[in-house]
Short mmCIF file of C-alpha atoms and ligand atoms in Angstrom, two decimals:
data_model
loop_
_atom_site.label_atom_id
_atom_site.label_comp_id
_atom_site.label_asym_id
_atom_site.label_seq_id
_atom_site.Cartn_x
_atom_site.Cartn_y
_atom_site.Cartn_z
CA UNK A 342 86.26 -125.54 -52.91
CA UNK A 343 83.11 -127.31 -54.12
CA UNK A 344 80.84 -127.41 -57.13
CA UNK A 345 77.81 -125.12 -57.30
CA UNK A 346 75.54 -128.19 -57.37
CA UNK A 347 76.91 -129.38 -54.01
CA UNK A 348 75.94 -126.01 -52.44
CA UNK A 349 72.31 -125.99 -53.50
CA UNK A 350 71.04 -127.67 -50.34
CA UNK A 351 72.70 -125.21 -47.99
CA UNK A 352 72.07 -122.13 -50.18
CA UNK A 353 68.69 -122.46 -52.00
CA UNK A 354 69.42 -119.34 -54.09
CA UNK A 355 72.02 -121.43 -55.98
CA UNK A 356 69.11 -123.25 -57.63
CA UNK A 357 68.79 -125.04 -61.00
CA UNK A 358 68.17 -121.80 -62.85
CA UNK A 359 71.26 -120.12 -61.37
CA UNK A 360 73.38 -123.20 -62.09
CA UNK A 361 72.12 -123.27 -65.73
CA UNK A 362 73.00 -119.59 -66.09
CA UNK A 363 76.50 -120.21 -64.68
CA UNK A 364 77.01 -123.33 -66.81
CA UNK A 365 76.22 -121.31 -69.94
CA UNK A 366 79.27 -119.19 -69.01
CA UNK A 367 81.47 -122.22 -68.25
CA UNK A 368 81.11 -121.86 -64.48
CA UNK A 369 80.55 -125.04 -62.48
CA UNK A 370 82.51 -124.46 -59.28
CA UNK A 371 83.81 -121.71 -56.96
CA UNK A 372 87.21 -121.92 -58.68
CA UNK A 373 85.50 -121.21 -62.04
CA UNK A 374 83.90 -118.14 -60.46
CA UNK A 375 87.26 -116.79 -59.35
CA UNK A 376 88.74 -116.86 -62.86
CA UNK A 377 85.73 -115.13 -64.46
CA UNK A 378 85.19 -111.43 -65.04
CA UNK A 379 82.44 -110.86 -62.50
CA UNK A 380 81.35 -107.47 -63.84
CA UNK A 381 80.67 -109.11 -67.23
CA UNK A 382 78.79 -111.93 -65.53
CA UNK A 383 76.69 -109.38 -63.61
CA UNK A 384 75.80 -107.55 -66.84
CA UNK A 385 74.69 -110.84 -68.45
CA UNK A 386 72.56 -111.49 -65.35
CA UNK A 387 71.07 -107.99 -65.72
CA UNK A 388 69.78 -108.87 -69.20
CA UNK A 389 68.11 -112.09 -68.01
CA UNK A 390 64.40 -112.24 -67.14
CA UNK A 391 65.34 -113.64 -63.71
CA UNK A 392 67.94 -110.93 -63.13
CA UNK A 393 67.06 -110.35 -59.46
CA UNK A 394 67.56 -113.96 -58.35
CA UNK A 395 70.66 -114.36 -60.56
CA UNK A 396 72.28 -111.30 -58.96
CA UNK A 397 71.36 -112.64 -55.51
CA UNK A 398 72.99 -115.92 -56.52
CA UNK A 399 76.19 -114.14 -57.57
CA UNK A 400 76.25 -112.21 -54.27
CA UNK A 401 75.74 -115.46 -52.36
CA UNK A 402 78.65 -117.17 -54.15
CA UNK A 403 80.87 -114.14 -53.51
CA UNK A 404 80.05 -114.23 -49.81
CA UNK A 405 80.87 -117.98 -49.70
CA UNK A 406 84.24 -117.21 -51.32
CA UNK A 407 84.84 -114.37 -48.83
CA UNK A 408 84.09 -116.74 -45.97
CA UNK A 409 86.85 -119.06 -47.18
CA UNK A 410 89.51 -116.41 -46.68
CA UNK A 411 91.06 -115.93 -43.31
CA UNK A 412 89.62 -112.73 -41.86
CA UNK A 413 91.81 -109.83 -40.73
CA UNK A 414 92.06 -109.87 -36.96
CA UNK A 415 92.87 -106.89 -34.79
CA UNK A 416 95.18 -107.05 -31.76
CA UNK A 417 92.37 -107.67 -29.26
CA UNK A 418 90.97 -110.52 -31.34
CA UNK A 419 94.45 -112.06 -31.68
CA UNK A 420 94.98 -111.80 -27.93
CA UNK A 421 91.61 -113.44 -27.24
CA UNK A 422 92.44 -116.19 -29.74
CA UNK A 423 95.81 -116.79 -28.04
CA UNK A 424 94.21 -116.94 -24.58
CA UNK A 425 91.25 -119.09 -25.60
CA UNK A 426 92.71 -121.41 -28.21
CA UNK A 427 96.47 -121.33 -28.40
CA UNK A 428 97.36 -123.20 -25.22
CA UNK A 429 100.57 -125.07 -24.51
CA UNK A 430 100.72 -128.83 -24.91
CA UNK A 431 103.18 -130.33 -22.46
CA UNK A 432 105.55 -132.85 -24.04
CA UNK A 433 106.20 -134.69 -20.79
CA UNK A 434 109.99 -134.06 -21.22
CA UNK A 435 110.71 -131.85 -18.24
CA UNK A 436 113.62 -129.76 -19.57
CA UNK A 437 111.86 -129.18 -22.87
CA UNK A 438 108.58 -128.08 -21.28
CA UNK A 439 110.50 -125.82 -18.97
CA UNK A 440 112.44 -124.09 -21.75
CA UNK A 441 109.26 -123.74 -23.84
CA UNK A 442 107.39 -122.20 -20.86
CA UNK A 443 104.87 -125.04 -20.79
CA UNK A 444 105.33 -127.02 -23.98
CA UNK A 445 104.39 -126.92 -27.64
CA UNK A 446 102.21 -123.96 -28.52
CA UNK A 447 98.97 -124.79 -30.29
CA UNK A 448 98.78 -122.97 -33.61
CA UNK A 449 102.54 -123.22 -34.09
CA UNK A 450 105.06 -125.38 -35.88
CA UNK A 451 107.94 -126.55 -33.71
CA UNK A 452 111.04 -128.12 -35.18
CA UNK A 453 113.52 -130.41 -33.41
CA UNK A 454 116.94 -130.31 -34.99
CA UNK A 455 119.81 -132.60 -34.10
CA UNK A 456 122.28 -135.22 -35.24
CA UNK A 457 121.50 -138.92 -35.19
CA UNK A 458 120.68 -140.24 -31.68
CA UNK A 459 120.19 -136.76 -30.25
CA UNK A 460 116.71 -137.67 -28.99
CA UNK A 461 114.46 -136.25 -31.73
CA UNK A 462 112.32 -139.39 -32.08
CA UNK A 463 112.25 -139.89 -28.33
CA UNK A 464 110.89 -136.36 -27.78
CA UNK A 465 108.28 -136.94 -30.53
CA UNK A 466 107.13 -140.20 -28.93
CA UNK A 467 107.10 -138.58 -25.50
CA UNK A 468 105.04 -135.63 -26.74
CA UNK A 469 102.66 -137.91 -28.68
CA UNK A 470 101.97 -140.04 -25.61
CA UNK A 471 101.68 -137.10 -23.23
CA UNK A 472 99.25 -135.25 -25.50
CA UNK A 473 97.28 -138.47 -26.07
CA UNK A 474 97.05 -138.95 -22.32
CA UNK A 475 96.07 -135.45 -21.28
CA UNK A 476 94.89 -133.34 -24.21
CA UNK A 477 93.53 -135.15 -27.27
CA UNK A 478 94.57 -137.26 -30.21
CA UNK A 479 97.89 -137.32 -32.07
CA UNK A 480 98.73 -138.16 -35.69
CA UNK A 481 102.24 -139.43 -36.25
CA UNK A 482 103.60 -139.34 -39.80
CA UNK A 483 106.46 -141.80 -39.80
CA UNK A 484 108.93 -141.31 -42.65
CA UNK A 485 111.63 -143.74 -41.52
CA UNK A 486 110.06 -146.47 -39.40
CA UNK A 487 110.82 -144.53 -36.24
CA UNK A 488 107.36 -144.95 -34.68
CA UNK A 489 107.70 -147.63 -32.04
CA UNK A 490 104.68 -148.66 -29.93
CA UNK A 491 107.06 -150.51 -27.57
CA UNK A 492 109.02 -147.30 -26.90
CA UNK A 493 105.73 -145.51 -26.21
CA UNK A 494 104.65 -148.31 -23.89
CA UNK A 495 107.89 -147.91 -21.93
CA UNK A 496 107.41 -144.13 -21.73
CA UNK A 497 103.85 -144.52 -20.43
CA UNK A 498 104.80 -147.22 -17.92
CA UNK A 499 107.61 -145.09 -16.57
CA UNK A 500 105.24 -142.16 -16.18
CA UNK A 501 102.62 -144.30 -14.46
CA UNK A 502 102.71 -144.76 -10.71
CA UNK A 503 99.38 -146.55 -10.26
CA UNK A 504 98.26 -150.19 -10.10
CA UNK A 505 98.84 -152.64 -12.96
CA UNK A 506 95.13 -152.75 -13.88
CA UNK A 507 94.97 -148.98 -14.07
CA UNK A 508 98.16 -148.99 -16.12
CA UNK A 509 96.64 -151.34 -18.67
CA UNK A 510 93.56 -149.15 -19.02
CA UNK A 511 95.73 -146.08 -19.29
CA UNK A 512 97.93 -147.76 -21.87
CA UNK A 513 94.93 -148.71 -24.00
CA UNK A 514 93.49 -145.20 -23.73
CA UNK A 515 96.76 -143.50 -24.68
CA UNK A 516 97.68 -145.94 -27.43
CA UNK A 517 94.26 -145.69 -29.04
CA UNK A 518 94.59 -141.90 -29.15
CA UNK A 519 97.73 -142.04 -31.29
CA UNK A 520 97.48 -142.96 -34.94
CA UNK A 521 100.54 -143.51 -37.07
CA UNK A 522 100.95 -143.58 -40.85
CA UNK A 523 104.06 -144.38 -42.82
CA UNK A 524 104.80 -141.81 -45.49
CA UNK A 525 107.75 -142.10 -47.84
CA UNK A 526 107.41 -139.20 -50.26
CA UNK A 527 106.31 -135.61 -50.15
CA UNK A 528 103.39 -136.05 -52.54
CA UNK A 529 101.94 -138.77 -50.32
CA UNK A 530 102.24 -136.32 -47.41
CA UNK A 531 100.43 -133.61 -49.40
CA UNK A 532 97.66 -136.11 -50.15
CA UNK A 533 97.26 -137.12 -46.52
CA UNK A 534 97.36 -133.55 -45.22
CA UNK A 535 94.86 -132.39 -47.85
CA UNK A 536 92.51 -135.16 -46.80
CA UNK A 537 93.06 -134.28 -43.14
CA UNK A 538 92.33 -130.61 -43.82
CA UNK A 539 88.99 -131.49 -45.46
CA UNK A 540 88.06 -133.78 -42.60
CA UNK A 541 88.93 -131.12 -40.03
CA UNK A 542 86.91 -128.46 -41.87
CA UNK A 543 83.83 -130.69 -41.84
CA UNK A 544 84.35 -131.68 -38.22
CA UNK A 545 84.63 -128.04 -37.19
CA UNK A 546 81.20 -127.48 -38.71
CA UNK A 547 79.73 -130.43 -36.79
CA UNK A 548 81.24 -130.99 -33.38
CA UNK A 549 84.89 -129.90 -33.54
CA UNK A 550 87.98 -132.04 -33.65
CA UNK A 551 89.92 -133.64 -30.86
CA UNK A 552 93.18 -133.70 -32.84
CA UNK A 553 95.82 -131.71 -30.96
CA UNK A 554 99.20 -132.78 -32.32
CA UNK A 555 100.66 -133.69 -35.69
CA UNK A 556 104.16 -135.18 -35.67
CA UNK A 557 106.35 -135.64 -38.74
CA UNK A 558 109.49 -137.64 -37.97
CA UNK A 559 111.35 -136.64 -40.04
CA UNK A 560 110.34 -133.83 -42.40
CA UNK A 561 113.89 -133.56 -43.75
CA UNK A 562 113.86 -137.07 -45.16
CA UNK A 563 110.82 -136.10 -47.28
CA UNK A 564 112.12 -132.68 -48.32
CA UNK A 565 115.84 -133.29 -48.84
CA UNK A 566 115.38 -135.54 -51.94
CA UNK A 567 113.43 -132.84 -53.83
CA UNK A 568 115.96 -130.06 -53.16
CA UNK A 569 119.13 -129.26 -55.02
CA UNK A 570 119.86 -128.98 -58.71
CA UNK A 571 118.84 -126.04 -60.85
CA UNK A 572 115.12 -126.81 -60.73
CA UNK A 573 113.41 -124.37 -58.32
CA UNK A 574 110.34 -126.61 -58.02
CA UNK A 575 111.72 -128.42 -55.01
CA UNK A 576 112.15 -125.20 -53.05
CA UNK A 577 108.61 -124.06 -53.76
CA UNK A 578 107.22 -127.48 -52.82
CA UNK A 579 109.12 -127.22 -49.57
CA UNK A 580 107.60 -123.78 -48.88
CA UNK A 581 104.13 -125.12 -49.73
CA UNK A 582 104.55 -128.02 -47.30
CA UNK A 583 105.60 -125.58 -44.58
CA UNK A 584 102.69 -123.21 -45.22
CA UNK A 585 100.19 -126.07 -45.31
CA UNK A 586 101.42 -127.32 -41.93
CA UNK A 587 101.28 -123.82 -40.45
CA UNK A 588 97.78 -123.25 -41.84
CA UNK A 589 96.57 -126.52 -40.32
CA UNK A 590 98.13 -125.55 -37.00
CA UNK A 591 96.66 -122.07 -36.95
CA UNK A 592 93.18 -122.74 -38.31
CA UNK A 593 92.54 -125.87 -36.28
CA UNK A 594 94.42 -125.02 -33.08
CA UNK A 595 96.86 -127.87 -33.40
CA UNK A 596 100.49 -128.11 -32.62
CA UNK A 597 102.79 -129.42 -35.35
CA UNK A 598 106.09 -131.03 -34.38
CA UNK A 599 108.64 -131.93 -37.05
CA UNK A 600 112.21 -133.22 -36.93
CA UNK A 601 115.16 -132.21 -39.05
CA UNK A 602 118.68 -133.63 -39.14
CA UNK A 603 121.94 -131.68 -39.13
CA UNK A 604 124.56 -131.35 -41.85
CA UNK A 605 128.17 -130.09 -41.76
CA UNK A 606 128.31 -126.31 -41.81
CA UNK A 607 131.17 -123.83 -41.77
CA UNK A 608 134.30 -125.20 -40.08
CA UNK A 609 132.63 -128.61 -39.86
CA UNK A 610 130.15 -127.36 -37.24
CA UNK A 611 126.76 -129.08 -37.58
CA UNK A 612 123.86 -126.91 -38.77
CA UNK A 613 120.18 -127.67 -39.48
CA UNK A 614 119.54 -129.24 -42.88
CA UNK A 615 117.10 -127.78 -45.47
CA UNK A 616 118.87 -124.45 -45.70
CA UNK A 617 117.90 -120.82 -45.33
CA UNK A 618 114.50 -121.01 -47.08
CA UNK A 619 113.18 -123.53 -44.60
CA UNK A 620 114.67 -121.63 -41.63
CA UNK A 621 111.88 -119.06 -41.74
CA UNK A 622 109.09 -121.67 -41.65
CA UNK A 623 109.06 -123.06 -38.06
CA UNK A 624 107.86 -120.75 -35.29
CA UNK A 625 110.14 -122.54 -32.85
CA UNK A 626 113.40 -124.34 -33.52
CA UNK A 627 115.12 -126.45 -30.84
CA UNK A 628 118.59 -127.95 -31.12
CA UNK A 629 119.04 -131.31 -29.38
CA UNK A 630 122.33 -132.95 -28.55
CA UNK A 631 123.40 -135.86 -26.36
CA UNK A 632 125.59 -135.50 -23.27
CA UNK A 633 127.79 -138.47 -24.08
CA UNK A 634 128.21 -141.07 -21.34
CA UNK A 635 124.91 -140.55 -19.49
CA UNK A 636 121.16 -140.32 -19.99
CA UNK A 637 121.12 -136.53 -20.15
CA UNK A 638 120.44 -134.63 -23.36
CA UNK A 639 120.77 -130.90 -24.08
CA UNK A 640 118.14 -128.70 -25.63
CA UNK A 641 118.74 -125.13 -26.70
CA UNK A 642 116.63 -122.53 -28.46
CA UNK A 643 117.64 -121.66 -32.01
CA UNK A 644 114.46 -119.70 -32.70
CA UNK A 645 111.39 -118.80 -30.65
CA UNK A 646 108.63 -116.23 -30.79
CA UNK A 647 109.08 -115.17 -27.15
CA UNK A 648 112.06 -116.95 -25.53
CA UNK A 649 115.62 -115.71 -26.01
CA UNK A 650 117.79 -117.53 -28.51
CA UNK A 651 120.52 -119.57 -26.84
CA UNK A 652 118.50 -120.44 -23.69
CA UNK A 653 119.20 -124.06 -22.84
CA UNK A 654 118.15 -126.88 -20.53
CA UNK A 655 118.69 -130.59 -20.03
CA UNK A 656 116.29 -133.50 -20.34
CA UNK A 657 116.57 -137.19 -19.62
CA UNK A 658 116.06 -140.21 -21.87
CA UNK A 659 116.01 -143.40 -19.80
CA UNK A 660 117.66 -146.20 -21.70
N1 LIG B 1851 114.19 -148.56 -29.88
C1 LIG B 1851 114.68 -147.88 -28.85
N2 LIG B 1851 114.28 -148.16 -27.60
C2 LIG B 1851 114.74 -147.47 -26.56
N3 LIG B 1851 115.60 -146.47 -26.64
C3 LIG B 1851 116.04 -146.16 -27.83
C4 LIG B 1851 115.60 -146.82 -29.01
N4 LIG B 1851 116.21 -146.25 -30.07
C5 LIG B 1851 116.97 -145.26 -29.55
N5 LIG B 1851 116.86 -145.23 -28.22
C6 LIG B 1851 117.56 -144.33 -27.29
O1 LIG B 1851 117.14 -142.99 -27.51
C7 LIG B 1851 118.28 -142.19 -27.78
C8 LIG B 1851 117.84 -141.14 -28.78
O2 LIG B 1851 117.44 -141.80 -29.97
P1 LIG B 1851 116.43 -141.16 -31.00
O3 LIG B 1851 115.96 -142.29 -31.87
O4 LIG B 1851 115.41 -140.40 -30.26
O5 LIG B 1851 117.41 -140.19 -31.77
P2 LIG B 1851 117.13 -139.37 -33.11
O6 LIG B 1851 117.70 -138.02 -32.86
O7 LIG B 1851 115.72 -139.48 -33.51
O8 LIG B 1851 118.05 -140.16 -34.13
P3 LIG B 1851 117.86 -140.37 -35.73
O9 LIG B 1851 118.04 -139.01 -36.36
O10 LIG B 1851 118.98 -141.30 -36.06
O11 LIG B 1851 116.51 -140.95 -35.92
C9 LIG B 1851 119.34 -143.15 -28.30
O12 LIG B 1851 120.62 -142.72 -28.04
C10 LIG B 1851 119.04 -144.39 -27.52
O13 LIG B 1851 119.67 -144.30 -26.28
#
């Protein structure tokens, strides 16, 4: 939320006089407005010689604040939004696209869970390159040096069936549509996502964004260190990270793909890390596991908004 001064150009009613009046009550920004008793402010405005324009100014600020909230949507509007904006982004991994009925849903957070070498990074790289090739740009937040341009190059070359020249052009186009950033702690991630959110909001006003996919490989290596102990702060930070990612996905029609490792559960059976509180965050949760001895990997649904839990398929990772 911005300062009142920064809004003057767009909303002339928030002029010098209105800003002086607000400043005399300790109000300089929209946040200051929210913590003030507005009925008191309106009665002070009433006593001022310029009461009409001051009250118009207050109404204008209130309508700006209202506009910042997500509106209530009825069923028809939600259906239209789903049909118009919330498409599927194919990952390029056949079994995974098949089980997801087309791919990653825009507006949703999908989580890949699995032990080491179960194909989580490979699916992320595959999805990043496929989206970059066919749908828009991808941002890859790399928490453990897993982003490998060489692996992406191999994926693209395998997918390509055309001439060498065309392949080079295609490679350049795809590679330049994927940006990767290393991120090693949660606060750095908050910073980057906050900055991204601001950029996206401004772009939406101008010409719209071409960003379609955000990948975080892995989210668990950022969240696990802040959890545990008696301090509940870690758990609420984890929830905030999840909500921020879901808000970005929903408001900007992106798909968010994160990875999570497994830990030993009851009877030694592996279960997703990050516990019960995180479990409710992703819209879709897929469990990956290798089929030892060949290039096949298994994917099964742990959670989905419309596909039955337990459905499974196979996908290939060429070595
Ligand atoms: N640099 C690489 N180049 C090509 N193939 C690789 C590379 N690293 C891993 N692989 C192959 O991909 C398979 C899946 O590895 P991947 O890195 O996707 O697993 P992961 O689930 O992300 O593991 P981790 O949790 O340890 O990061 C591996 O078994 C291996 O066969």
